[in-house]
Short mmCIF file of N, CA, C and O in Angstrom, two decimals:
data_model
loop_
_atom_site.label_atom_id
_atom_site.label_comp_id
_atom_site.label_asym_id
_atom_site.label_seq_id
_atom_site.Cartn_x
_atom_site.Cartn_y
_atom_site.Cartn_z
N UNK A 1 50.42 63.47 -58.87
CA UNK A 1 49.91 62.20 -59.48
C UNK A 1 50.04 61.02 -58.31
O UNK A 1 50.94 61.10 -58.32
N UNK A 2 49.03 60.18 -58.13
CA UNK A 2 49.54 58.60 -57.63
C UNK A 2 49.85 57.63 -58.38
O UNK A 2 49.13 57.67 -59.16
N UNK A 3 50.90 56.88 -58.17
CA UNK A 3 51.05 55.80 -58.67
C UNK A 3 50.16 54.36 -58.88
O UNK A 3 49.91 54.79 -57.83
N UNK A 4 49.16 54.26 -59.82
CA UNK A 4 48.33 53.12 -59.30
C UNK A 4 48.51 51.89 -60.14
O UNK A 4 48.79 52.12 -61.72
N UNK A 5 48.25 50.92 -60.02
CA UNK A 5 48.31 49.54 -60.92
C UNK A 5 47.64 48.60 -60.37
O UNK A 5 47.68 48.41 -59.20
N UNK A 6 47.42 47.17 -61.16
CA UNK A 6 46.90 46.42 -60.44
C UNK A 6 47.91 45.18 -60.66
O UNK A 6 48.84 44.95 -61.65
N UNK A 7 48.46 44.68 -59.63
CA UNK A 7 49.56 43.32 -59.16
C UNK A 7 48.61 42.42 -59.15
O UNK A 7 47.40 42.21 -58.99
N UNK A 8 49.58 41.37 -58.25
CA UNK A 8 48.94 39.88 -57.77
C UNK A 8 49.92 39.76 -56.46
O UNK A 8 51.15 39.97 -56.28
N UNK A 9 49.14 39.40 -55.63
CA UNK A 9 49.91 38.90 -54.31
C UNK A 9 49.73 37.23 -54.52
O UNK A 9 48.34 36.70 -54.13
N UNK A 10 50.83 36.40 -54.61
CA UNK A 10 50.42 34.90 -54.40
C UNK A 10 51.12 33.91 -53.33
O UNK A 10 52.16 34.49 -52.85
N UNK A 11 50.84 32.86 -53.20
CA UNK A 11 51.77 31.64 -52.20
C UNK A 11 52.13 30.86 -52.97
O UNK A 11 51.45 30.24 -54.06
N UNK A 12 53.63 30.37 -52.77
CA UNK A 12 53.98 29.58 -53.39
C UNK A 12 53.88 27.80 -52.90
O UNK A 12 53.43 27.70 -51.51
N UNK A 13 54.14 27.15 -53.60
CA UNK A 13 54.17 25.99 -52.45
C UNK A 13 54.87 25.50 -51.42
O UNK A 13 54.26 24.68 -50.52
N UNK A 14 55.91 26.48 -51.46
CA UNK A 14 57.23 26.29 -50.29
C UNK A 14 56.40 27.02 -48.77
O UNK A 14 57.51 27.50 -48.21
N UNK A 15 55.33 27.78 -49.22
CA UNK A 15 55.17 28.67 -47.88
C UNK A 15 55.38 29.95 -48.27
O UNK A 15 54.78 31.19 -47.74
N UNK A 16 56.45 30.38 -49.32
CA UNK A 16 57.05 31.70 -49.43
C UNK A 16 55.85 32.36 -49.92
O UNK A 16 54.72 32.18 -51.24
N UNK A 17 55.71 34.07 -49.89
CA UNK A 17 54.36 34.73 -50.40
C UNK A 17 55.50 35.86 -51.34
O UNK A 17 56.48 36.50 -50.86
N UNK A 18 55.03 36.40 -52.64
CA UNK A 18 55.13 37.41 -53.73
C UNK A 18 54.32 38.07 -53.50
O UNK A 18 53.08 37.58 -53.90
N UNK A 19 54.92 39.67 -54.02
CA UNK A 19 53.89 40.35 -54.21
C UNK A 19 54.09 41.06 -55.50
O UNK A 19 55.18 41.46 -55.90
N UNK A 20 53.54 40.88 -56.64
CA UNK A 20 53.93 41.25 -58.27
C UNK A 20 53.29 42.52 -58.23
O UNK A 20 52.33 42.89 -58.26
N UNK A 21 54.01 43.59 -58.85
CA UNK A 21 53.94 44.85 -59.34
C UNK A 21 53.96 45.24 -60.66
O UNK A 21 54.62 44.54 -61.42
N UNK A 22 52.65 46.05 -61.08
CA UNK A 22 52.84 45.95 -62.37
C UNK A 22 53.84 46.73 -62.86
O UNK A 22 54.59 48.06 -62.30
N UNK A 23 54.68 46.72 -64.29
CA UNK A 23 55.54 47.32 -64.95
C UNK A 23 55.34 49.01 -65.13
O UNK A 23 56.18 49.12 -64.66
N UNK A 24 54.40 49.16 -65.47
CA UNK A 24 54.10 50.64 -65.40
C UNK A 24 54.28 51.10 -63.77
O UNK A 24 54.97 52.44 -64.24
N UNK A 25 54.06 50.94 -63.12
CA UNK A 25 54.39 51.39 -61.84
C UNK A 25 56.28 51.54 -61.39
O UNK A 25 56.24 52.14 -61.54
N UNK A 26 56.49 50.38 -61.38
CA UNK A 26 57.99 49.98 -61.23
C UNK A 26 59.06 50.80 -61.80
O UNK A 26 59.85 51.61 -61.62
N UNK A 27 58.30 51.16 -63.65
CA UNK A 27 59.08 51.82 -63.87
C UNK A 27 59.11 53.08 -64.22
O UNK A 27 59.47 54.21 -65.25
N UNK A 28 58.05 54.14 -63.32
CA UNK A 28 57.71 55.42 -63.56
C UNK A 28 58.91 56.05 -62.93
O UNK A 28 59.33 55.34 -61.43
N UNK A 29 59.10 57.12 -63.20
CA UNK A 29 59.94 58.20 -62.35
C UNK A 29 60.24 58.61 -61.08
O UNK A 29 61.05 58.63 -59.96
N UNK A 30 59.15 57.93 -60.45
CA UNK A 30 58.61 58.63 -59.21
C UNK A 30 58.37 57.42 -58.18
O UNK A 30 58.38 57.41 -57.14
N UNK A 31 58.95 56.13 -58.61
CA UNK A 31 58.85 54.71 -57.53
C UNK A 31 60.04 55.04 -57.04
O UNK A 31 60.95 55.14 -57.37
N UNK A 32 60.01 55.26 -55.41
CA UNK A 32 60.94 54.74 -54.82
C UNK A 32 62.15 54.09 -54.50
O UNK A 32 62.81 54.62 -53.96
N UNK A 33 62.00 52.90 -55.30
CA UNK A 33 62.85 51.78 -55.11
C UNK A 33 64.04 51.90 -56.33
O UNK A 33 63.69 52.19 -57.60
N UNK A 34 65.08 51.70 -55.87
CA UNK A 34 66.23 51.16 -57.21
C UNK A 34 66.24 49.99 -57.36
O UNK A 34 66.90 49.08 -55.92
N UNK A 35 66.14 49.24 -58.17
CA UNK A 35 66.19 47.80 -58.25
C UNK A 35 67.09 47.52 -59.31
O UNK A 35 67.24 48.09 -60.61
N UNK A 36 68.08 46.75 -58.84
CA UNK A 36 68.85 46.02 -59.79
C UNK A 36 68.04 44.37 -59.97
O UNK A 36 68.57 43.84 -60.79
N UNK A 37 68.08 43.89 -58.91
CA UNK A 37 67.88 42.63 -58.51
C UNK A 37 67.06 42.11 -57.59
O UNK A 37 65.59 41.98 -57.45
N UNK A 38 67.22 42.45 -56.00
CA UNK A 38 66.41 42.45 -55.54
C UNK A 38 66.44 43.88 -53.67
O UNK A 38 68.09 43.95 -53.88
N UNK A 39 65.68 44.25 -53.40
CA UNK A 39 65.50 45.40 -52.28
C UNK A 39 65.22 45.19 -51.00
O UNK A 39 64.19 44.22 -51.12
N UNK A 40 65.85 45.18 -50.12
CA UNK A 40 65.50 44.74 -49.03
C UNK A 40 63.87 45.62 -48.29
O UNK A 40 64.49 47.05 -48.82
N UNK A 41 63.28 45.21 -47.78
CA UNK A 41 61.92 46.34 -47.55
C UNK A 41 61.54 46.34 -45.89
O UNK A 41 61.99 45.17 -45.66
N UNK A 42 60.78 47.37 -45.45
CA UNK A 42 60.23 47.29 -44.34
C UNK A 42 58.82 47.54 -44.78
O UNK A 42 58.38 47.74 -45.37
N UNK A 43 57.81 46.24 -44.28
CA UNK A 43 56.39 46.10 -44.62
C UNK A 43 55.70 46.47 -42.95
O UNK A 43 55.94 45.68 -42.36
N UNK A 44 54.61 47.18 -43.63
CA UNK A 44 53.91 47.77 -42.17
C UNK A 44 52.41 47.73 -42.54
O UNK A 44 52.17 47.67 -43.77
N UNK A 45 51.60 46.91 -41.44
CA UNK A 45 50.39 47.08 -41.79
C UNK A 45 49.56 47.91 -40.84
O UNK A 45 49.75 48.09 -39.97
N UNK A 46 48.72 49.00 -41.74
CA UNK A 46 48.41 50.27 -41.14
C UNK A 46 46.64 49.67 -41.06
O UNK A 46 46.03 49.88 -42.00
N UNK A 47 46.44 49.17 -40.10
CA UNK A 47 45.10 48.45 -39.98
C UNK A 47 43.93 49.47 -39.48
O UNK A 47 43.05 49.42 -40.51
N UNK A 48 44.27 50.58 -38.96
CA UNK A 48 43.15 52.14 -39.01
C UNK A 48 42.97 52.13 -40.31
O UNK A 48 41.59 52.31 -40.80
N UNK A 49 44.03 52.51 -41.49
CA UNK A 49 43.15 52.58 -42.77
C UNK A 49 43.38 51.78 -43.81
O UNK A 49 42.99 52.14 -44.95
N UNK A 50 43.61 50.21 -42.93
CA UNK A 50 43.48 49.34 -43.82
C UNK A 50 44.45 49.53 -45.18
O UNK A 50 44.07 49.28 -46.39
N UNK A 51 45.43 50.11 -44.96
CA UNK A 51 46.82 49.88 -46.26
C UNK A 51 47.87 49.25 -45.53
O UNK A 51 48.24 48.52 -44.57
N UNK A 52 48.87 48.56 -46.47
CA UNK A 52 49.75 48.06 -46.64
C UNK A 52 50.97 48.98 -46.81
O UNK A 52 50.44 49.42 -48.24
N UNK A 53 51.96 49.13 -46.20
CA UNK A 53 52.92 50.13 -46.37
C UNK A 53 54.44 49.72 -46.69
O UNK A 53 54.43 48.59 -46.20
N UNK A 54 55.04 49.49 -48.15
CA UNK A 54 56.10 48.83 -48.40
C UNK A 54 57.01 50.19 -48.47
O UNK A 54 57.03 51.28 -49.22
N UNK A 55 58.14 49.80 -47.84
CA UNK A 55 59.17 51.52 -47.40
C UNK A 55 60.96 50.66 -47.84
O UNK A 55 61.01 49.41 -47.09
N UNK A 56 61.53 51.57 -48.62
CA UNK A 56 62.39 50.83 -48.39
C UNK A 56 63.88 51.02 -47.22
O UNK A 56 63.90 51.96 -46.95
N UNK A 57 64.96 49.92 -47.20
CA UNK A 57 65.02 50.12 -45.93
C UNK A 57 66.63 50.94 -46.12
O UNK A 57 67.39 50.62 -47.86
N UNK A 58 67.70 51.21 -45.27
CA UNK A 58 68.45 52.01 -46.12
C UNK A 58 69.34 51.14 -47.27
O UNK A 58 69.58 49.74 -46.11
N UNK A 59 70.89 51.15 -47.47
CA UNK A 59 71.76 50.24 -48.15
C UNK A 59 72.17 49.48 -47.28
O UNK A 59 72.89 49.69 -46.06
N UNK A 60 72.08 48.26 -47.77
CA UNK A 60 73.05 47.29 -46.43
C UNK A 60 74.15 47.79 -46.46
O UNK A 60 74.73 47.77 -47.38
N UNK A 61 75.01 47.63 -45.18
CA UNK A 61 76.45 48.21 -44.76
C UNK A 61 76.56 46.63 -44.48
O UNK A 61 76.36 45.83 -43.72
N UNK A 62 78.22 46.72 -44.84
CA UNK A 62 78.50 45.32 -44.20
C UNK A 62 78.69 45.03 -42.87
O UNK A 62 79.24 46.33 -42.46
N UNK A 63 78.75 43.95 -42.71
CA UNK A 63 79.02 43.91 -41.07
C UNK A 63 80.18 43.76 -40.77
O UNK A 63 80.93 42.79 -41.66
N UNK A 64 80.82 43.99 -39.99
CA UNK A 64 82.76 44.52 -39.49
C UNK A 64 82.13 43.53 -37.75
O UNK A 64 81.74 44.01 -37.36
N UNK A 65 83.50 42.39 -38.37
CA UNK A 65 83.82 41.89 -36.52
C UNK A 65 84.66 42.52 -35.84
O UNK A 65 85.42 43.39 -36.38
N UNK A 66 84.26 42.74 -34.73
CA UNK A 66 84.94 43.54 -33.95
C UNK A 66 86.01 42.61 -33.60
O UNK A 66 86.41 41.34 -33.71
N UNK A 67 87.42 43.26 -33.20
CA UNK A 67 88.56 42.64 -32.90
C UNK A 67 88.61 42.96 -32.09
O UNK A 67 89.03 43.49 -30.89
N UNK A 68 89.73 41.69 -31.42
CA UNK A 68 89.99 41.43 -29.98
C UNK A 68 91.43 41.92 -29.65
O UNK A 68 92.09 42.10 -30.06
#
């Protein structure tokens, strides 16, 4: 079964875009993201299939500076 629901995409006055997802989709056990506050994602546009793909990125790892 495919998760589906109607969301909304909007633009703010400061020029940022937001994609709102339906609560029923996000709270489904098959939803591929673990959300606490925000999650970094990769966004791809498949022009041939006319699809927008959103994939979770690996967990952010702390950046380490090289010692001299």
